[in-house]
Amino acid sequence: MSKVTPSLKAAQFTESVIREMTRLARKHQAVNLSQGFPDFPAPAEIKAAANQAIEHDINQYAITWGSPRLREAIAVDFTRRYGVPVDPETQVTVCCGSTEAMISTMLGVVDPGDEVIVFEPFYENYGPDAILSGATPRFVPLREPSWSFDPDELAAAFSDRTRAIIINTPNNPTGKVFTRDELQQIAKLCQQWDVIAITDEIYEHILYDGTSHIPLATLDGMAERTVTINSVSKTFSVTGWRVGWTISPASLAAGIRKVHDFLTVGAPAPLQEAAAFALKQSGSDGDDYYRNLAAHYAARRDRLLAVLERTGFRCYRPSGAYYIMTDISAFGFDNDVEFTRYMVQEIGVAGVPGSSFYREPSGGRTKLRFCFCKRDETLAEAERRLAKLQVRA
Ligand SMILES: Cc1ncc(COP(=O)(O)O)c(C=O)c1O
């Protein structure tokens, strides 16, 4: 048999369905409500800061674990908002987006054969991340409509084999924001079983209806065992910049930094400077930027919710992030993939089939996720096209 083939590792997972949907949307000129990236401009001042950094010749490799100015800004920002001390010298690692932060963390702190607990439905990258790091994922269901977990089911997933648990709050795709009570249950189990918590908090500022974001690292005894992952992608509407980071105990950063170094050397140097500017600037305006961001998305959420419900989708109202998970049973299709293709090709609106967030496709067979990080005109066009969709059941 030929050895000129992809590796066994790569053969174990498929291409990203989310990114594939974006390509399909382009091909069919569909309104793209699939992949979560804004179609409006990034804030002018931070674009100016990026231009300035390039002009000032910050164009060579930054220190591999992040420019000192950005690490300092990340540490100051986290401490200011959550009261947890962070040493930028030893605890912050700047990566190419939270995507790289997650895989560098998995490769840097998890060994082949370890189990990693993942809540399901999950952001699709976590599956391949587990495979690439040789870990065995143990899935714990988040049950609709509230997307809460059963405490006994969670407790049963922990064992001596568990090395880590991944938590994403505010959550993609469900819009769930984990409560203090839920986080306390997770923290207790992590401490009982000596497990590392890896939290993806990339939507921390995108919250609705007075909901608060609670970083797991703020809970008693958790900063010592938590890797907090974040990035500028969603907060500053710059998903293409590829600047993210981890905040972790120094002992774990040592592993993460080594992997990060050999994977990418570093994130784009001038954009790290602009990210530092963005964090500092948003801190100095009394958090107005963050409040406005949440308000801007709240209006879009309400608008898309109304359109989808009118069209016949059953919607799970998100408390955070910028997605709406829907139930598509009313449209009479056999499965989510078939329905999504029909939507792109015949209706001209792209979403993401629910099955891409579940280990077994059957888990998401009746679901479709839409994003609403889009201009008013884009949402208006989606509304116009969705009017053609007929309820069949
Ligand atoms: C939960 C979650 N984590 C990570 C990412 C990727 O973020 P980044 O652009 O920082 O790599 C996304 C993007 O949609 C996401 O939804």
Coordinates of C-alpha atoms and ligand atoms in Angstrom, one line a residue:
M1 CA 0.0 0.0 0.0
S2 CA 1.3 3.5 -0.8
K3 CA 2.7 5.6 2.0
V4 CA 2.0 8.8 0.0
T5 CA -1.2 9.4 2.0
P6 CA -2.4 11.8 4.7
S7 CA -1.4 10.7 8.2
L8 CA -3.7 8.5 10.3
K9 CA -4.2 11.5 12.6
A10 CA -5.4 13.7 9.7
A11 CA -7.6 10.9 8.4
Q12 CA -9.5 10.8 11.7
F13 CA -11.3 14.2 11.2
T14 CA -13.0 16.0 8.4
E15 CA -12.5 19.4 7.0
S16 CA -14.2 22.2 9.0
V17 CA -17.9 22.2 8.1
I18 CA -18.1 25.9 9.2
R19 CA -15.3 27.0 6.8
E20 CA -16.8 24.8 4.1
M21 CA -20.1 26.5 4.4
T22 CA -18.4 29.9 3.8
R23 CA -16.9 28.5 0.6
L24 CA -20.3 27.1 -0.4
A25 CA -22.0 30.5 0.4
R26 CA -19.5 32.3 -1.9
K27 CA -20.1 29.8 -4.7
H28 CA -23.9 30.2 -4.6
Q29 CA -23.8 33.9 -3.6
A30 CA -25.8 33.1 -0.5
V31 CA -26.0 35.5 2.5
N32 CA -23.4 34.0 4.7
L33 CA -24.8 33.5 8.2
S34 CA -22.5 30.5 8.8
Q35 CA -19.0 31.4 9.8
G36 CA -18.7 33.8 12.8
F37 CA -17.0 36.8 11.3
P38 CA -18.2 40.4 11.1
D39 CA -18.9 41.9 7.7
F40 CA -18.5 45.4 9.0
P41 CA -15.3 47.4 9.4
A42 CA -13.1 47.0 12.4
P43 CA -12.8 50.1 14.7
A44 CA -10.8 52.9 12.9
E45 CA -8.4 53.6 15.8
I46 CA -7.2 50.1 16.1
K47 CA -6.6 49.8 12.3
A48 CA -4.6 53.1 12.6
A49 CA -2.6 51.5 15.4
A50 CA -1.8 48.5 13.2
N51 CA -0.7 50.8 10.3
Q52 CA 1.4 52.8 12.7
A53 CA 3.1 49.7 14.0
I54 CA 4.1 48.7 10.5
E55 CA 5.2 52.2 9.7
H56 CA 7.4 52.2 12.8
D57 CA 8.9 49.1 11.6
I58 CA 7.6 46.6 14.1
N59 CA 7.9 44.1 11.3
Q60 CA 10.2 41.4 12.6
Y61 CA 9.5 38.4 14.9
A62 CA 8.2 39.5 18.3
I63 CA 9.4 37.6 21.4
T64 CA 8.0 34.1 20.7
W65 CA 5.5 34.2 23.6
G66 CA 4.3 37.7 22.8
S67 CA 5.4 41.3 22.7
P68 CA 6.0 42.7 26.2
R69 CA 3.5 45.5 25.6
L70 CA 0.7 43.0 24.6
R71 CA 1.4 40.6 27.5
E72 CA 1.4 43.5 29.9
A73 CA -1.9 44.8 28.5
I74 CA -3.5 41.3 28.7
A75 CA -2.4 40.9 32.3
V76 CA -3.5 44.4 33.4
D77 CA -6.9 44.0 31.6
F78 CA -7.6 40.6 33.3
T79 CA -6.6 41.8 36.7
R80 CA -8.5 45.1 36.4
R81 CA -11.7 43.3 35.4
Y82 CA -11.6 40.1 37.5
G83 CA -9.2 40.8 40.4
V84 CA -6.9 37.9 39.6
P85 CA -3.2 38.7 39.6
V86 CA -1.4 37.8 36.3
D87 CA 2.4 37.9 35.8
P88 CA 2.9 38.8 32.1
E89 CA 6.5 37.5 32.2
T90 CA 5.5 34.0 33.1
Q91 CA 1.8 33.5 32.7
V92 CA 0.8 35.0 29.3
T93 CA 1.4 33.3 26.0
V94 CA 0.4 35.2 22.8
C95 CA -0.6 32.8 20.0
C96 CA -2.1 33.0 16.5
G97 CA -5.7 33.4 17.6
S98 CA -7.4 31.3 20.2
T99 CA -7.4 28.5 17.7
E100 CA -3.7 28.2 18.0
A101 CA -3.9 28.9 21.8
M102 CA -6.2 25.9 22.2
I103 CA -4.1 23.4 20.2
S104 CA -0.9 24.7 21.7
T105 CA -2.5 24.2 25.2
M106 CA -3.7 20.7 24.3
L107 CA -0.3 19.7 22.9
G108 CA 1.5 21.4 25.8
V109 CA -0.4 20.0 28.8
V110 CA -2.2 16.8 27.7
D111 CA -0.5 13.5 27.0
P112 CA -1.5 10.8 24.5
G113 CA -4.0 8.5 26.2
D114 CA -5.3 11.1 28.6
E115 CA -9.0 11.8 28.7
V116 CA -10.4 15.3 28.1
I117 CA -13.9 16.2 29.0
V118 CA -15.8 18.2 26.4
F119 CA -19.4 19.5 26.6
E120 CA -21.5 18.7 23.7
P121 CA -22.6 20.4 21.4
F122 CA -19.1 21.8 21.1
Y123 CA -17.2 24.3 18.9
E124 CA -16.0 22.0 16.1
N125 CA -12.2 22.6 16.6
Y126 CA -12.2 20.8 19.9
G127 CA -12.7 17.4 18.3
P128 CA -9.6 17.6 16.0
D129 CA -7.7 19.3 18.8
A130 CA -8.2 16.2 21.0
I131 CA -7.2 13.8 18.1
L132 CA -4.1 15.8 17.3
S133 CA -3.0 15.7 20.9
G134 CA -3.7 12.0 21.2
A135 CA -6.3 12.5 23.9
T136 CA -9.6 10.7 24.2
P137 CA -12.6 13.1 24.4
R138 CA -15.3 12.2 26.9
F139 CA -18.5 14.1 26.0
V140 CA -21.0 15.4 28.5
P141 CA -24.3 16.6 27.0
L142 CA -25.6 20.1 27.4
R143 CA -29.4 19.6 27.3
E144 CA -31.7 22.0 25.5
P145 CA -33.6 24.2 26.0
S146 CA -31.4 25.6 28.8
W147 CA -28.3 23.8 27.7
S148 CA -27.5 22.8 31.2
F149 CA -25.6 19.6 32.2
D150 CA -26.7 16.9 34.6
P151 CA -24.3 17.2 37.6
D152 CA -24.2 13.4 38.0
E153 CA -23.4 12.9 34.3
L154 CA -20.5 15.4 34.7
A155 CA -19.2 13.7 37.9
A156 CA -19.3 10.3 36.2
A157 CA -17.1 11.6 33.3
F158 CA -14.2 12.4 35.7
S159 CA -11.7 9.7 36.6
D160 CA -8.0 9.2 37.2
R161 CA -7.6 9.2 33.4
T162 CA -9.0 12.7 33.1
R163 CA -6.3 15.3 32.4
A164 CA -8.4 18.3 31.4
I165 CA -11.9 19.7 30.8
I166 CA -12.7 22.2 28.1
I167 CA -15.3 24.9 28.9
N168 CA -16.5 27.4 26.4
T169 CA -18.5 30.3 28.0
P170 CA -20.2 32.3 26.5
N171 CA -20.8 29.2 24.4
N172 CA -20.7 28.6 20.7
P173 CA -23.0 27.2 19.3
T174 CA -25.7 27.4 22.0
G175 CA -25.4 30.9 23.4
K176 CA -25.3 29.5 26.9
V177 CA -23.4 31.4 29.6
F178 CA -22.3 29.1 32.4
T179 CA -23.7 30.1 35.8
R180 CA -21.6 30.5 39.0
D181 CA -23.3 27.4 40.3
E182 CA -22.3 25.3 37.3
L183 CA -18.8 26.6 37.3
Q184 CA -18.5 25.8 41.0
Q185 CA -19.5 22.2 40.3
I186 CA -16.9 22.0 37.6
A187 CA -14.3 23.6 39.8
K188 CA -15.0 21.1 42.6
L189 CA -14.6 18.2 40.3
C190 CA -11.4 19.6 38.8
Q191 CA -9.9 19.9 42.3
Q192 CA -11.2 16.5 43.5
W193 CA -9.6 14.8 40.4
D194 CA -6.6 17.1 40.0
V195 CA -7.7 18.1 36.5
I196 CA -6.7 21.1 34.3
A197 CA -9.5 23.4 33.2
I198 CA -9.1 24.9 29.7
T199 CA -11.6 27.7 29.2
D200 CA -12.3 29.4 25.9
E201 CA -13.7 32.8 26.8
I202 CA -13.5 34.4 23.4
Y203 CA -17.1 35.8 23.6
E204 CA -16.6 37.2 27.2
H205 CA -17.9 40.7 26.2
I206 CA -20.8 39.6 24.1
L207 CA -23.5 39.1 26.7
Y208 CA -27.3 39.8 26.8
D209 CA -30.1 40.4 29.2
G210 CA -27.9 41.4 32.1
T211 CA -26.0 38.1 32.1
S212 CA -22.5 38.2 33.6
H213 CA -19.4 36.3 32.4
I214 CA -17.5 34.5 35.2
P215 CA -14.0 33.3 34.3
L216 CA -13.4 30.0 35.9
A217 CA -10.0 31.2 37.0
T218 CA -11.7 33.6 39.5
L219 CA -13.2 30.7 41.5
D220 CA -11.3 29.7 44.7
G221 CA -8.3 27.6 43.9
M222 CA -8.9 27.6 40.2
A223 CA -6.3 30.1 38.9
E224 CA -3.7 27.5 39.8
R225 CA -5.2 24.9 37.4
T226 CA -6.9 27.0 34.7
V227 CA -5.8 28.0 31.2
T228 CA -7.9 30.9 30.1
I229 CA -8.0 31.4 26.3
N230 CA -9.1 34.6 24.6
S231 CA -8.4 36.6 21.5
V232 CA -9.0 40.0 19.8
S233 CA -11.0 38.2 17.0
K234 CA -14.5 38.7 18.2
T235 CA -14.1 41.6 20.8
F236 CA -12.5 43.9 18.2
S237 CA -14.0 42.5 15.0
V238 CA -10.6 41.5 13.6
T239 CA -10.9 37.7 13.0
G240 CA -8.3 37.8 10.3
W241 CA -5.6 39.3 12.5
R242 CA -4.9 36.0 14.3
V243 CA -3.9 37.3 17.7
G244 CA -5.0 35.4 20.8
W245 CA -3.5 34.3 24.1
T246 CA -3.5 32.0 27.1
I247 CA -3.3 33.0 30.7
S248 CA -2.2 30.1 32.8
P249 CA -0.1 29.1 35.8
A250 CA 3.6 29.5 34.9
S251 CA 4.2 25.8 35.1
L252 CA 1.6 25.1 32.3
A253 CA 2.8 28.2 30.3
A254 CA 6.2 26.5 30.1
G255 CA 4.7 23.6 28.1
I256 CA 2.3 25.8 26.1
R257 CA 5.2 28.2 25.1
K258 CA 7.4 25.5 23.8
V259 CA 4.7 24.0 21.6
H260 CA 3.6 27.5 20.4
D261 CA 7.2 28.4 19.5
F262 CA 7.7 25.3 17.3
L263 CA 4.2 25.6 15.7
T264 CA 4.3 29.2 14.7
V265 CA 7.2 31.1 16.3
G266 CA 4.8 34.0 17.0
A267 CA 1.7 35.9 16.2
P268 CA 2.0 38.9 13.7
A269 CA 4.2 41.4 15.4
P270 CA 2.5 44.7 14.3
L271 CA -0.9 43.3 15.0
Q272 CA 0.2 42.4 18.5
E273 CA 1.0 46.1 19.1
A274 CA -2.4 47.1 17.8
A275 CA -4.0 44.5 20.0
A276 CA -2.2 46.0 23.0
F277 CA -3.5 49.4 22.0
A278 CA -7.1 48.1 21.7
L279 CA -7.0 46.5 25.2
K280 CA -5.5 49.6 26.8
Q281 CA -7.9 51.9 25.0
S282 CA -11.0 49.9 26.0
G283 CA -9.9 49.9 29.6
S284 CA -9.4 53.6 29.7
D285 CA -12.9 54.5 28.4
G286 CA -14.6 53.0 31.4
D287 CA -15.5 49.9 29.5
D288 CA -17.8 51.9 27.1
Y289 CA -16.4 50.0 24.1
Y290 CA -17.4 46.6 25.6
R291 CA -20.9 47.9 26.6
N292 CA -21.5 49.3 23.1
L293 CA -20.3 46.0 21.6
A294 CA -22.8 44.0 23.6
A295 CA -25.6 46.5 22.8
H296 CA -24.8 46.4 19.1
Y297 CA -25.1 42.6 19.1
A298 CA -28.2 42.5 21.3
A299 CA -30.1 44.5 18.6
R300 CA -28.9 42.1 15.9
R301 CA -29.8 39.1 18.0
D302 CA -33.3 40.4 18.6
R303 CA -33.7 41.2 14.9
L304 CA -32.6 37.7 13.7
L305 CA -34.6 35.9 16.4
A306 CA -37.8 37.7 15.2
V307 CA -37.1 36.8 11.5
L308 CA -36.2 33.2 12.2
E309 CA -39.2 32.6 14.5
R310 CA -41.5 34.2 11.9
T311 CA -40.1 31.9 9.3
G312 CA -40.8 28.7 11.3
F313 CA -37.5 28.0 13.1
R314 CA -37.7 27.2 16.7
C315 CA -35.0 29.3 18.3
Y316 CA -32.9 28.8 21.4
R317 CA -32.5 32.4 22.7
P318 CA -28.8 33.0 23.3
S319 CA -27.6 34.8 26.5
G320 CA -24.1 35.4 25.0
A321 CA -21.9 35.0 21.8
Y322 CA -23.4 35.8 18.4
Y323 CA -25.1 32.7 17.2
I324 CA -28.6 31.4 17.3
M325 CA -29.1 27.6 17.4
T326 CA -32.4 26.6 15.9
D327 CA -34.6 23.6 15.5
I328 CA -35.5 22.9 11.9
S329 CA -38.2 20.2 12.4
A330 CA -40.9 22.4 10.9
F331 CA -39.4 22.3 7.4
G332 CA -39.8 18.5 6.9
F333 CA -36.3 17.6 5.8
D334 CA -34.6 14.3 6.7
N335 CA -31.5 15.9 8.1
D336 CA -29.6 19.1 8.8
V337 CA -27.1 18.7 6.0
E338 CA -29.7 18.2 3.4
F339 CA -31.7 21.2 4.7
T340 CA -28.5 23.4 4.9
R341 CA -27.7 22.6 1.3
Y342 CA -31.3 23.5 0.2
M343 CA -31.0 26.7 2.2
V344 CA -27.8 27.7 0.5
Q345 CA -28.7 26.7 -3.1
E346 CA -32.4 27.5 -3.2
I347 CA -33.1 30.1 -0.5
G348 CA -29.7 31.8 -0.7
V349 CA -28.9 31.9 3.1
A350 CA -26.1 29.9 4.6
G351 CA -26.0 28.5 8.1
V352 CA -24.1 25.6 9.8
P353 CA -25.6 22.2 10.0
G354 CA -26.2 21.2 13.7
S355 CA -24.4 17.9 13.3
S356 CA -21.0 19.6 13.0
F357 CA -21.3 20.4 16.7
Y358 CA -21.9 16.8 17.8
R359 CA -19.8 13.7 17.8
E360 CA -22.7 11.6 16.3
P361 CA -24.4 13.4 13.4
S362 CA -27.8 12.3 14.8
G363 CA -27.3 14.6 17.8
G364 CA -27.7 17.7 15.5
R365 CA -29.9 16.2 12.8
T366 CA -32.7 18.7 13.6
K367 CA -30.6 21.7 14.2
L368 CA -29.0 24.6 12.3
R369 CA -26.9 27.5 13.6
F370 CA -27.0 31.0 12.3
C371 CA -24.7 33.9 13.2
F372 CA -25.8 37.5 13.4
C373 CA -22.4 39.4 13.5
K374 CA -23.5 41.1 10.3
R375 CA -24.4 44.6 8.9
D376 CA -28.1 45.6 8.9
E377 CA -28.2 45.3 5.1
T378 CA -26.9 41.7 5.3
L379 CA -29.6 40.8 7.9
A380 CA -32.2 42.6 5.8
E381 CA -31.2 40.6 2.7
A382 CA -31.3 37.4 4.7
E383 CA -34.8 38.3 5.9
R384 CA -36.0 39.0 2.3
R385 CA -34.7 35.6 1.1
L386 CA -36.0 33.7 4.1
A387 CA -39.5 34.8 3.2
K388 CA -39.4 32.2 0.4
L389 CA -38.9 29.3 2.9
Q390 CA -42.0 27.2 3.5
V391 CA -43.0 25.3 6.7
R392 CA -43.9 21.8 5.6
A393 CA -44.4 19.7 8.7
Ligands
LIG1 C1 -15.7 29.2 20.7 C2 -14.7 29.7 19.7 N1 -13.4 29.5 20.0 C3 -12.4 29.9 19.1 C4 -12.7 30.5 17.9 C5 -11.6 30.9 17.0 O1 -11.1 32.1 17.4 P1 -9.8 32.8 16.9 O2 -10.2 33.6 15.7 O3 -9.3 33.6 18.0 O4 -8.8 31.7 16.5 C6 -14.1 30.7 17.6 C7 -14.4 31.2 16.3 O5 -15.5 31.2 15.8 C8 -15.1 30.2 18.5 O6 -16.3 30.4 18.2

